[in-house]
Structure formats: structure tokens, C-alpha cells
Short mmCIF file of C-alpha atoms in Angstrom, two decimals:
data_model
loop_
_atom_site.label_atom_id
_atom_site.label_comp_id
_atom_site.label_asym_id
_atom_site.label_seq_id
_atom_site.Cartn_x
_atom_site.Cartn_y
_atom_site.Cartn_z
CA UNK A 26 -193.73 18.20 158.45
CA UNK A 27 -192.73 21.96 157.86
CA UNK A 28 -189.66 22.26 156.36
CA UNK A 29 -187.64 26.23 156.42
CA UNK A 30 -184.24 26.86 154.54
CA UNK A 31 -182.48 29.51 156.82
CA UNK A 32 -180.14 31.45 154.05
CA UNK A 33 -179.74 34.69 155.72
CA UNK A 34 -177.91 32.64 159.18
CA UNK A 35 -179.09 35.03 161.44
CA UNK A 36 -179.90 32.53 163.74
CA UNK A 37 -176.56 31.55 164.83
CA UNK A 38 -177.15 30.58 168.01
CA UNK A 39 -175.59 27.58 169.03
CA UNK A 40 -177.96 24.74 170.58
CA UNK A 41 -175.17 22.42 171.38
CA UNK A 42 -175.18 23.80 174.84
CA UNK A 43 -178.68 24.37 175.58
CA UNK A 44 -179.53 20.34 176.99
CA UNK A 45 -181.90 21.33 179.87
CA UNK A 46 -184.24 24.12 178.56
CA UNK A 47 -187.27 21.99 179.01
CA UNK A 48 -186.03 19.00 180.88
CA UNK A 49 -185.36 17.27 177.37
CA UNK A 50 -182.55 16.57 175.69
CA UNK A 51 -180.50 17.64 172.58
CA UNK A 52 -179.12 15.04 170.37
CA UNK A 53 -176.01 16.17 168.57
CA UNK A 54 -174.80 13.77 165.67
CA UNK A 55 -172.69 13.73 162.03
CA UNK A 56 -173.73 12.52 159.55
CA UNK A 57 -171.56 13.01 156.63
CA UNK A 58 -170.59 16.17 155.56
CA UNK A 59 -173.36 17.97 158.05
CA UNK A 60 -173.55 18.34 161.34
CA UNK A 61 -177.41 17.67 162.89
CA UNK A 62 -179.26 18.72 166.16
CA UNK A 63 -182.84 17.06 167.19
CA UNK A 64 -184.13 18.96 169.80
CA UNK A 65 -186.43 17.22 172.86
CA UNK A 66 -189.62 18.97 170.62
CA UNK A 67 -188.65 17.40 167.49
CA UNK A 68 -187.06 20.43 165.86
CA UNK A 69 -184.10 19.23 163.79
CA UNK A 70 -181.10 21.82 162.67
CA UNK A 71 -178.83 20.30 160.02
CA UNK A 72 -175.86 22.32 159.13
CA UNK A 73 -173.91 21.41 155.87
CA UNK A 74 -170.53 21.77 155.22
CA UNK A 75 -171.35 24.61 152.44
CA UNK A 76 -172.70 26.97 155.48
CA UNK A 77 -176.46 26.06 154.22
CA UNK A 78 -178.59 25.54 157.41
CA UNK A 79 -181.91 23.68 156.93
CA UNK A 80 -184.60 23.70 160.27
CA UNK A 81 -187.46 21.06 160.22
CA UNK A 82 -190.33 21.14 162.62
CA UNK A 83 -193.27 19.41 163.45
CA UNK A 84 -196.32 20.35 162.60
CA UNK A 85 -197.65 21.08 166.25
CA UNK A 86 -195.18 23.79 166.85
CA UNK A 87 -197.56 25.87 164.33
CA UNK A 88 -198.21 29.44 165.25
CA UNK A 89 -195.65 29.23 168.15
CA UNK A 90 -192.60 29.60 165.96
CA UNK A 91 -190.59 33.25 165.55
CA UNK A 92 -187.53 34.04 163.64
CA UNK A 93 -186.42 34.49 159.51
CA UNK A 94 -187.76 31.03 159.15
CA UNK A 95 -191.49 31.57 160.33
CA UNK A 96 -193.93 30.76 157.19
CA UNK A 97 -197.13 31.74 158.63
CA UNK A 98 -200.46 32.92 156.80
CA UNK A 99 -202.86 35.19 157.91
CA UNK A 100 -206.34 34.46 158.40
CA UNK A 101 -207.19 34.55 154.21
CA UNK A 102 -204.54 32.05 153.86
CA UNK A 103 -201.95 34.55 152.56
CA UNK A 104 -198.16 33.78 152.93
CA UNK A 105 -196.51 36.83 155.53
CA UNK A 106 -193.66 38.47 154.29
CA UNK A 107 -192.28 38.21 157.57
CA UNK A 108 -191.85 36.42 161.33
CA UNK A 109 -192.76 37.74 164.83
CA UNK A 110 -189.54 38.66 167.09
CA UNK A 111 -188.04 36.31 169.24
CA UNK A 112 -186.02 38.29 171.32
CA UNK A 113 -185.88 42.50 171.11
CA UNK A 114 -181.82 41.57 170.63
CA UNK A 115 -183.36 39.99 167.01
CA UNK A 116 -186.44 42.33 166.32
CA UNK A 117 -188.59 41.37 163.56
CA UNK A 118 -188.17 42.54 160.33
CA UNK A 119 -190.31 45.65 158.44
CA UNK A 120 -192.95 44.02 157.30
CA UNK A 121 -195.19 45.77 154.32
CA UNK A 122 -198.73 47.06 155.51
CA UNK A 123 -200.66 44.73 153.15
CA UNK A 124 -198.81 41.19 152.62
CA UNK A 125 -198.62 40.78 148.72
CA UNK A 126 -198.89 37.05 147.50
CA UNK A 127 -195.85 36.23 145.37
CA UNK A 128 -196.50 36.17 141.61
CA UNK A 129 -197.72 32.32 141.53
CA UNK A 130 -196.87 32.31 137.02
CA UNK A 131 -193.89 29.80 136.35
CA UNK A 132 -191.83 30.30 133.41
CA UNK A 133 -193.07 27.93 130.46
CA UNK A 134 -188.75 27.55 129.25
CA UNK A 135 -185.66 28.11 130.99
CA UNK A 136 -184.65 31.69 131.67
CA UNK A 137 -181.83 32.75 128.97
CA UNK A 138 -180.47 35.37 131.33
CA UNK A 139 -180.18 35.68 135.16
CA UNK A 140 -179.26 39.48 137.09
CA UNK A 141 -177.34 40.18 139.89
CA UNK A 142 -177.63 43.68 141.55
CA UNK A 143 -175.70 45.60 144.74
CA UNK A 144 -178.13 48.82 146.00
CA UNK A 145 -178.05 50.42 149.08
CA UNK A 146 -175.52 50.10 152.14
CA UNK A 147 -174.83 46.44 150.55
CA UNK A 148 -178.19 44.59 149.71
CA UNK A 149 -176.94 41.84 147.34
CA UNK A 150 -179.28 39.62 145.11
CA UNK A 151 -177.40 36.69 143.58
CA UNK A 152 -178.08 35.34 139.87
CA UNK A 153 -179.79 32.31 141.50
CA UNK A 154 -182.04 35.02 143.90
CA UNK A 155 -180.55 34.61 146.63
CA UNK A 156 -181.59 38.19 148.66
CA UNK A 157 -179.08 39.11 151.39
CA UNK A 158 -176.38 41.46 152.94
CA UNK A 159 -172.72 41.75 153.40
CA UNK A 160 -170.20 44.41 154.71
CA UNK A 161 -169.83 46.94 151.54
CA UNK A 162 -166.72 49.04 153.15
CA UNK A 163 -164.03 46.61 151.43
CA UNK A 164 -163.41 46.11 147.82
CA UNK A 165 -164.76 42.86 146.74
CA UNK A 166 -165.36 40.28 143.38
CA UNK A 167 -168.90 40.82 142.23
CA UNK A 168 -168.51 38.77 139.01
CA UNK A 169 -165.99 37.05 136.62
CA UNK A 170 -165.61 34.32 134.38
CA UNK A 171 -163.69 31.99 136.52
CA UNK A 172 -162.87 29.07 133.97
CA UNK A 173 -160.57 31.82 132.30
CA UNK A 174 -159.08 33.98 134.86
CA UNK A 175 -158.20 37.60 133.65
CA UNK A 176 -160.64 37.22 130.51
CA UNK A 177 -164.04 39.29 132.86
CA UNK A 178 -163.53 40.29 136.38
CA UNK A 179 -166.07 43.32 137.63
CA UNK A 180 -164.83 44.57 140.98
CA UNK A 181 -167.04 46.25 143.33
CA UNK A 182 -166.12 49.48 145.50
CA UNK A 183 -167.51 50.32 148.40
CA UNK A 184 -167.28 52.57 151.62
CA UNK A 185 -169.12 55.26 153.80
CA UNK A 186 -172.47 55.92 151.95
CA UNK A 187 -172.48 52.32 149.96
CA UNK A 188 -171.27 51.71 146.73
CA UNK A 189 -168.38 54.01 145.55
CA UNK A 190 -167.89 52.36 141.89
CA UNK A 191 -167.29 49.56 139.46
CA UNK A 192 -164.26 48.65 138.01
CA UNK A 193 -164.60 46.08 134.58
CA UNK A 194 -161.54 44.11 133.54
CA UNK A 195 -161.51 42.87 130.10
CA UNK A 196 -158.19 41.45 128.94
CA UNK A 197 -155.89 44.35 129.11
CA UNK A 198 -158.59 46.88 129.24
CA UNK A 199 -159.64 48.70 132.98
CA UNK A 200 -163.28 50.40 132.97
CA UNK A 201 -164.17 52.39 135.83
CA UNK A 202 -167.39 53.58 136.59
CA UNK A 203 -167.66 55.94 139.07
CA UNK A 204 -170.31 58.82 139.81
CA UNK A 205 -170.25 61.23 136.82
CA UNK A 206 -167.09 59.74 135.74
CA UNK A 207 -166.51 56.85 132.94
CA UNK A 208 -162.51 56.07 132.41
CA UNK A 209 -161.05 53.14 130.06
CA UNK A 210 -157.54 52.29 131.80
CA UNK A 211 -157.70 55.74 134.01
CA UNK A 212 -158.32 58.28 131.08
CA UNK A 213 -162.20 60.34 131.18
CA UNK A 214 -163.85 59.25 128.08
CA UNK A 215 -167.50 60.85 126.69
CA UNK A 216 -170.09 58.13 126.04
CA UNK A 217 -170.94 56.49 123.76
CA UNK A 218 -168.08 54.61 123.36
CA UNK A 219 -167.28 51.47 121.31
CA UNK A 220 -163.69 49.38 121.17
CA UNK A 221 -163.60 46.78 118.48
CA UNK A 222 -160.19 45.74 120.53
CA UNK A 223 -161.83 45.16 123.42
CA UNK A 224 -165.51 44.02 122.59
CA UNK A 225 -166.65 46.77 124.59
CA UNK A 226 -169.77 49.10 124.24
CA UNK A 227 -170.64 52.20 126.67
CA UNK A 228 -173.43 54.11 126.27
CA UNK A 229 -175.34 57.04 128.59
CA UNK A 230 -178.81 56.69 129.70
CA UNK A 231 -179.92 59.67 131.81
CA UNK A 232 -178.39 58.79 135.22
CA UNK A 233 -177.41 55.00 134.46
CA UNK A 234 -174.50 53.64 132.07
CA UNK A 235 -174.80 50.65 130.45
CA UNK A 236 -171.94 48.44 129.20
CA UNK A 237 -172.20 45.58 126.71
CA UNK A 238 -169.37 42.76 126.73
CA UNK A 239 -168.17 40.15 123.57
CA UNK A 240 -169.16 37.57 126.41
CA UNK A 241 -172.57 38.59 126.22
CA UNK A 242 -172.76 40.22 129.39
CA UNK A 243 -174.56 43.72 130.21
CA UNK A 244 -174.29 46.01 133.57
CA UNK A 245 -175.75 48.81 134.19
CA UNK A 246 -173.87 51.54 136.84
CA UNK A 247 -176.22 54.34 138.45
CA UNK A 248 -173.79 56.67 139.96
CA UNK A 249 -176.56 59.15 141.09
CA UNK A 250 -178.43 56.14 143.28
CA UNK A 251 -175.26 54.25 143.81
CA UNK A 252 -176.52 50.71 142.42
CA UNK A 253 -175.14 48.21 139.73
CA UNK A 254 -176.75 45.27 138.08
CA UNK A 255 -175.09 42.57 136.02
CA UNK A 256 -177.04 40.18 133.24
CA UNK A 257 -175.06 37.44 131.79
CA UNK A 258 -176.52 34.55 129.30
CA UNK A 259 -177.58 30.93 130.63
CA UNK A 260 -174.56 29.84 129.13
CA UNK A 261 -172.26 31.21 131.50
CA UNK A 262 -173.69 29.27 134.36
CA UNK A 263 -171.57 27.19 136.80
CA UNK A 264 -168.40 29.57 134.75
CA UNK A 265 -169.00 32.16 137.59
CA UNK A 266 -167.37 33.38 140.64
CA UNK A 267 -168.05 36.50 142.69
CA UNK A 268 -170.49 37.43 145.23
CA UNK A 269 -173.15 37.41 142.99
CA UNK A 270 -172.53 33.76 142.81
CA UNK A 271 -172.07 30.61 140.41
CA UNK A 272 -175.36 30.74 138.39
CA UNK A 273 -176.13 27.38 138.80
CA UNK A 274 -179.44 27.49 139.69
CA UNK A 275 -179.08 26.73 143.66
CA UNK A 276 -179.03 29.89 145.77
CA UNK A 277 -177.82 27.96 148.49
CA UNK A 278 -174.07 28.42 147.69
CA UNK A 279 -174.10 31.70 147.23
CA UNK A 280 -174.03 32.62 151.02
CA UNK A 281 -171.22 33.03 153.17
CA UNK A 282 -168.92 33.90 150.30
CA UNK A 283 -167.73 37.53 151.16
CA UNK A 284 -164.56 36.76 153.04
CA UNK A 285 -163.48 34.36 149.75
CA UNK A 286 -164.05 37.73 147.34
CA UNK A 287 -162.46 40.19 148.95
CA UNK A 288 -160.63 41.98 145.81
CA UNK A 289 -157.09 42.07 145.78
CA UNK A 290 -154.63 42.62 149.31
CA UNK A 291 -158.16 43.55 150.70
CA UNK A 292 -157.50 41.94 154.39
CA UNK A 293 -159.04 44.41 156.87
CA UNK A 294 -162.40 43.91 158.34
CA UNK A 295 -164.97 45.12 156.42
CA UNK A 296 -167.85 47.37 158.27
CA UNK A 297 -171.23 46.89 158.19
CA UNK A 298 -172.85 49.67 156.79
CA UNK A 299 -176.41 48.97 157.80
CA UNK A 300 -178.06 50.55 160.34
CA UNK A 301 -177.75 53.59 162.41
CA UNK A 302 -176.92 52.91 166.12
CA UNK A 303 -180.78 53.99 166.13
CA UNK A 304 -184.46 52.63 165.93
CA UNK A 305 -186.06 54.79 163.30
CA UNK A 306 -189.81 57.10 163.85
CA UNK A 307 -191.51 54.02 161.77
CA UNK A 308 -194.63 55.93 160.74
CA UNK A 309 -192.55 58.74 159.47
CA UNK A 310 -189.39 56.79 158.19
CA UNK A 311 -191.54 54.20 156.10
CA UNK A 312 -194.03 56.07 154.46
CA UNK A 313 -191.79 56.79 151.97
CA UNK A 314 -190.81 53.16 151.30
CA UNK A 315 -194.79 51.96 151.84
CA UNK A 316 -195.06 53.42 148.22
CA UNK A 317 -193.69 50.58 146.84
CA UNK A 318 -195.90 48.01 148.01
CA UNK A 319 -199.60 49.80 148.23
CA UNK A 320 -201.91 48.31 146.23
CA UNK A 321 -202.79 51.62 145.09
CA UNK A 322 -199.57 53.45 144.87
CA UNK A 323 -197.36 54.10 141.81
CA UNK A 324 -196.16 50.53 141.47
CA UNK A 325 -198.79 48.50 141.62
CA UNK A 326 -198.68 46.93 138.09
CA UNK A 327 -195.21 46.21 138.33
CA UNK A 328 -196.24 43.85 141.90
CA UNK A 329 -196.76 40.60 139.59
CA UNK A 330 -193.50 41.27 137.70
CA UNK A 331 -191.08 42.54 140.67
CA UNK A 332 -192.18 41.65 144.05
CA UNK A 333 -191.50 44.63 146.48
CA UNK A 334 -190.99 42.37 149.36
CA UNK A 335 -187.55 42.25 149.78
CA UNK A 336 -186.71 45.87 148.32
CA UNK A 337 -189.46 47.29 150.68
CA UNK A 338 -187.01 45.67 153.55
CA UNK A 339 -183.77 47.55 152.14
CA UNK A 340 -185.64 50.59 152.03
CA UNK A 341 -186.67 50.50 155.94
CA UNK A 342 -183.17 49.29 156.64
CA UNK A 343 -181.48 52.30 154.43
CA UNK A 344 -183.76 54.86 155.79
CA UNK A 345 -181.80 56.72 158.25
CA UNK A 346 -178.79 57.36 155.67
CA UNK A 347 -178.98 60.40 153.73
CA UNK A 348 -181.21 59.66 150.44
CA UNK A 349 -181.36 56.08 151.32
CA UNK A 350 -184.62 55.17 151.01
CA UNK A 351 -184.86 57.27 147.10
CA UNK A 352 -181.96 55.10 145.94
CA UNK A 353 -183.46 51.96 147.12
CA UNK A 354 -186.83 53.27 145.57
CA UNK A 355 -185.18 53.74 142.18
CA UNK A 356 -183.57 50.82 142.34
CA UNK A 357 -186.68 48.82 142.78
CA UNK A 358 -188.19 51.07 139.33
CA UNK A 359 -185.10 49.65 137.50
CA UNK A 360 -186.16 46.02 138.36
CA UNK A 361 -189.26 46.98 136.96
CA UNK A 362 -188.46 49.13 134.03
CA UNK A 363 -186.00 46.06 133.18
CA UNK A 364 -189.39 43.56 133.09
CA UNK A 365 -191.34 45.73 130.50
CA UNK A 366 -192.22 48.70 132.88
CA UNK A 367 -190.82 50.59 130.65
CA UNK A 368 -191.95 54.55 132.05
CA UNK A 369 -193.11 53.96 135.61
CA UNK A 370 -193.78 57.27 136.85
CA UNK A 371 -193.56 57.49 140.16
CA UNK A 372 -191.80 60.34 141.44
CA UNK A 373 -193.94 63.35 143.35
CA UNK A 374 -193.17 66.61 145.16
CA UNK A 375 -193.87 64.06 148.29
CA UNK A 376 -191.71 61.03 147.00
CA UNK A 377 -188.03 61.60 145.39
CA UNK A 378 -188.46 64.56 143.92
CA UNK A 379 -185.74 65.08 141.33
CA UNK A 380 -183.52 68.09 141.50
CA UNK A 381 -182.75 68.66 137.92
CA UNK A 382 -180.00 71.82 136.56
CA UNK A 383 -181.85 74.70 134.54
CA UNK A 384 -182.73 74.03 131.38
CA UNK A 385 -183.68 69.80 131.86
CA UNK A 386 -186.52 68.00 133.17
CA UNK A 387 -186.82 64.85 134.38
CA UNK A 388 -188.02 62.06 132.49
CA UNK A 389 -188.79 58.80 133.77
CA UNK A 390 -188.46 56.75 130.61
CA UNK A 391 -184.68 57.28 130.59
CA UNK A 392 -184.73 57.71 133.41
CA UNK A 393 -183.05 60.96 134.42
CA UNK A 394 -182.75 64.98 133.96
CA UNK A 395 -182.93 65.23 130.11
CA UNK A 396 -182.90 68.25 127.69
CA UNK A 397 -185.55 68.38 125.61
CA UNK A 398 -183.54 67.67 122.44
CA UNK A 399 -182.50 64.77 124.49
CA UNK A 400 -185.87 63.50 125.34
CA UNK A 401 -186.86 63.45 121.71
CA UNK A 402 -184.12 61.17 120.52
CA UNK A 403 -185.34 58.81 123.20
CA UNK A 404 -187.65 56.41 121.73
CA UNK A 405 -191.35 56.42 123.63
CA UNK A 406 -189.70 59.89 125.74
CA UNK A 407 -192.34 62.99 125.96
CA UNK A 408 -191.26 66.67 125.28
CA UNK A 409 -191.63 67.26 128.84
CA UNK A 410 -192.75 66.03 132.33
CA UNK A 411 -196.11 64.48 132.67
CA UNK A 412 -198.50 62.60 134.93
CA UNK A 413 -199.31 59.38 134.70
CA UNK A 414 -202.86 58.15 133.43
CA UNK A 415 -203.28 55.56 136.22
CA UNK A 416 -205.91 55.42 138.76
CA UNK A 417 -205.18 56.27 142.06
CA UNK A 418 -203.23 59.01 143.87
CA UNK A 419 -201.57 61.39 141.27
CA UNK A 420 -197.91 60.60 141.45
CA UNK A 421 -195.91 62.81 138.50
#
């Protein structure tokens, strides 16, 4: 039998009340803590009490099945990246031109660090990988270490445009991170910045700012492309709490959760910021975002590291907000700069160009606009702007 894990719950319809469809039946029963419907075709839906919904079909409904939980393979036996639509009230999901097989290496040892990251009007990916969306208008808990409330809390800010800035509770001590502004308990501080008080560490990195915690943990703010990313050490897992979840190595608890980590008096409806109102000009809006998964494009060696799939889906989704589909683009570099990509270049007059101030250049190993005496205390940086030695297209 096929079995499909529905995390995103998009599907929410409700088959208690659809009996007759077919002339069959639907069998509704409990069993323990989940709930279970067994269709008249032998689908069964079991919904347990932590919001995880699991669908299991028989094998003869092959190639007939539509929706987020469709695993079908194309004719060279490749895995799709994505389902037919059902309905055009549920259309299908951007799919990228050329399917790319997920990297099939497995770790030889346990992982000693897991990331969580927020890009984009509110694309979350958990510690345990868990890829999905929630409203980013309302201030919520991305992390924080929940075994010893008030010792790490990092609360997320968000409204029109997507993520406003991080705010990084220590003790006593307040970070915010905002865009083009660092404060430590509301004052502007210049980076770097080290407090033997408070464990912490700041330090400037072209556009991003990286922080380094006594509990091991490391985020990295880029106010320019509005995105944040948290690693914390395997021995914080199960110690977590936040949207980005528990780190306990199941990604099925960490949906549902926004309502719980709202941030503070926080009790207004959050907004959904994706989407337009609009359909988007696909062969115009996703060129742009196509350069992330062509097998011949600027990040094609960073495919088996990073896989695109899911980033090349916030980048379609972001694509009618104003520079939504270049933040969601960097983003994805970071992911790959973070694996050992370490100088992607990828940027062209055609894709992101950088607008850097007189005087600076852009450099992609730091990445940002950089002086030149700036991009010669960079380790591995270059005096100035050059283009890649890779195959291909000529991407600068």
C-alpha cells in the first residue's frame, strides 16, 4: 500500500459528510487518541490528536490521485516535486521545469546541529525540516530554551512586506535586530560587539549579522532580504519551544503551532501575507526563480547539498511582492553558502542585480556591497567583482 503524510493540512476538507459520492459508504471510527475515516475505495484518513494527518491508499488508485500528497514519478522513474490540481479552488503548486531527484547520501553520524530559518512573506523551515507557512503579520516565538524560561527567547517580528526584525533575550539583556539597525536593550551599538556579561558576540558580515550565544546557539539576521536563521547544538533537542519547533527529530509536531507562539498580549488575527489577490504572468514571473533549479544555471553544484525544491516554491509564491523573488533567491544562496558553497556567484544584470553606494562593490563571498579595504580583510574575498569560472551561462 501507498502510504502519504499530509503536513501542510491543506486538505481540510471534511469527509464525514460525504457518505453517497459513489454509492459507498464512509466509515467513521476512534480509535484512541485519532480519529479514522475508510472511505468505500479503501482510502483511509487518520487524524491524530497532535493535528498530524496520515492518508493511506491502495495501490489501484495509482495515477488517479491529486493533491499535496500525490507521489508520482515520471516516465524515468523520477520522484515529482509536485501533484496535479484537484479543484482550480486548490491549484497545483509551481512545479520546477526539470524535477531534481533529492540528494539520495545519508549522513554516516548524527547531525551535531539542526537550522531553522523564516524568509519571505512567512516560509518557515523547522529544525526537524518541516517546510511550511504561517501568518507573519503578528509577533510570534521563533525559538527559546523552554526547560529554563527567560534564560533564550528569540522573538520574531513581522508585518506588511514579511519579516520586520528579531528581538534576542538573554537574561537581562534585549538584542534587536532590525534593518540597518543593531541595539542591546534599545541603545544603537557598531558591530562587532562582544559582552562577557552576557555571553554575547555580534559581528557584521556585508548585509547579514551574525550572533553567537554561551548556549551555543548562532543566528544570522539579513535585514536587506528580510530572513533569519537559527543553529543550535544536538544537545538542545527536545529543550525547545517556538515555531521552529522542539528539535526532536519528528517534524510532525511542529505544525499547527502558530496560535500557541504568538509573542506576548499578541491576540489579534494574524494576516496571511502570501499571495496577491492575483494569478501571476508564469513565464515572466518565474524565470527569475527557474534560476535556482536549472541544471545549468548558477546553482547547480549546490543541487546535491540544498535542494531548490521547496525554495523554488517560495519564490513563485513571493513573486508578485516587491523584491520578493531576490530575497527568496538569496536566501536559498545562504543555505548553500552555509553547506560549503562558500562564493556562489550568481547575481547578473538579468538576476538581482545589486545596487551598491559609490565607492563599494558587491562581493558574493560576504556576501554584500564591500569597500575594497573591506574585501581584503575577508578571507578568500577578491579586490573586486568577478565572474565565475563555471560552465554555462555567464552569471557575475
Amino acid at each position: 500500500m501507498m502510504m502519504m503524510d499530509d503536513d501542510d493540512g491543506d486538505d481540510g476538507n471534511d469527509d464525514d459528510d460525504d457518505d453517497n459520492d459513489d454509492g459507498g459508504r464512509v466509515r467513521v471510527e476512534r480509535r484512541g487518541g485519532q480519529r479514522r475515516v475508510t472511505t468505500a475505495t479503501g482510502v483511509r484518513v487518520a487524524v491524530g490528536g497532535d493535528g498530524a494527518v496520515t492518508v493511506t491508499a491502495p495501490m489501484g488508485l495509482k495515477g488517479q490521485l491529486c493533491g499535496v500528497c500525490t507521489q508520482d514519478k515520471d516516465k524515468e522513474g523520477e520522484e515529482r516535486m509536485c501533484a496535479p490540481p484537484c479543484t482550480p479552488k486548490y491549484p497545483q503548486e509551481p512545479c520546477p521545469p526539470q524535477p531534481l531527484p533529492l540528494p539520495t547520501s545519508s549522513p554516516t553520524s548524527s547531525p551535531t546541529t539542526s537550522t531553522c530559518s523564516v524568509l519571505g512573506m512567512g516560509h518557515l523551515r523547522t529544525f526537524d525540516r518541516l517546510h511550511h507557512h504561517f501568518p507573519i503579520s503578528c509577533a510570534h516565538l521563533l525559538t527559546g530554551i523552554c526547560s529554563r524560561p527567560g534564560s533564550f527567547r528569540v522573538l520574531l517580528r513581522g508585518g506588511p512586506g514579511g519579516l520586520h526584525g528579531v528581538d534576542v533575550l538573554v537574561g537581562r539583556t534585549r538584542v534587536g535586530l532590525e534593518p540597518g539597525l543593531v541595539t542591546v536593550n534599545g541603545i544603537p551599538i557598531h558591530l562587532p560587539y562582544n559582552s562577557p556579561t552576557s555571553g554575547l558576540t555580534l559581528e557584521r558580515r556585508g548585509w547579514e549579522v551574525t550572533m553567537g550565544t554561551r548556549h551555543g546557539v548562532t543566528l544570522t539576521f539579513d535585514g536587506h532580504h528580510r530572513w533569519v536563521s537559527i543553529t543550535a547544538p544536538a544537545p538542545l533537542g527536545g529543550h525547545l519551544c517556538g515555531l521552529c519547533g522542539d528539535m526532536d527529530g519528528d517534524p510532525r509536531n511542529d505544525v499547527g503551532q502558530e496560535d500557541k507562539w504568538k509573542a506576548g498580549s499578541e491576540q489579534r488575527e494574524c494576516q496571511d501575507a502570501m499571495g496577491c489577490g492575483k494569478k501571476e504572468e508564469e513565464e515572466e514571473e518565474e524565470e527569475e526563480c527557474r534560476a535556482m533549479v536549472r541544471k545549468d544555471g548558477p546553482f547547480r553544484h549546490c543541487h546535491g547539498l540544498v535542494h531548490p525544491g521547496t525554495y523554488y516554491r517560495d519564490c513563485v509564491a513571493d513573486g508578485c511582492h516587491p523584491g520578493g523573488k531576490c530575497r527568496v533567491l538569496a536566501a536559498y544562496a545562504a543555505a548553500c553558502r552555509n553547506a560549503g558553497i562558500k562564493a556562489l556567484e550568481w547575481r547578473g544584470k538579468d538576476l538581482c542585480p545589486p545596487k551598491c553606494p559609490m565607492g563599494t562593490h558587491y562581493s558574493a563571498c560576504v556576501p554584500g556591497c564591500v569597500s575594497p579595504l573591506e574585501a581584503r580583510s575577508t578571507p578568500g574575498c577578491s579586490m573586486g567583482p568577478k565572474a565565475p569560472a563555471l560552465g554555462g551561462p555567464r552569471w557575475l
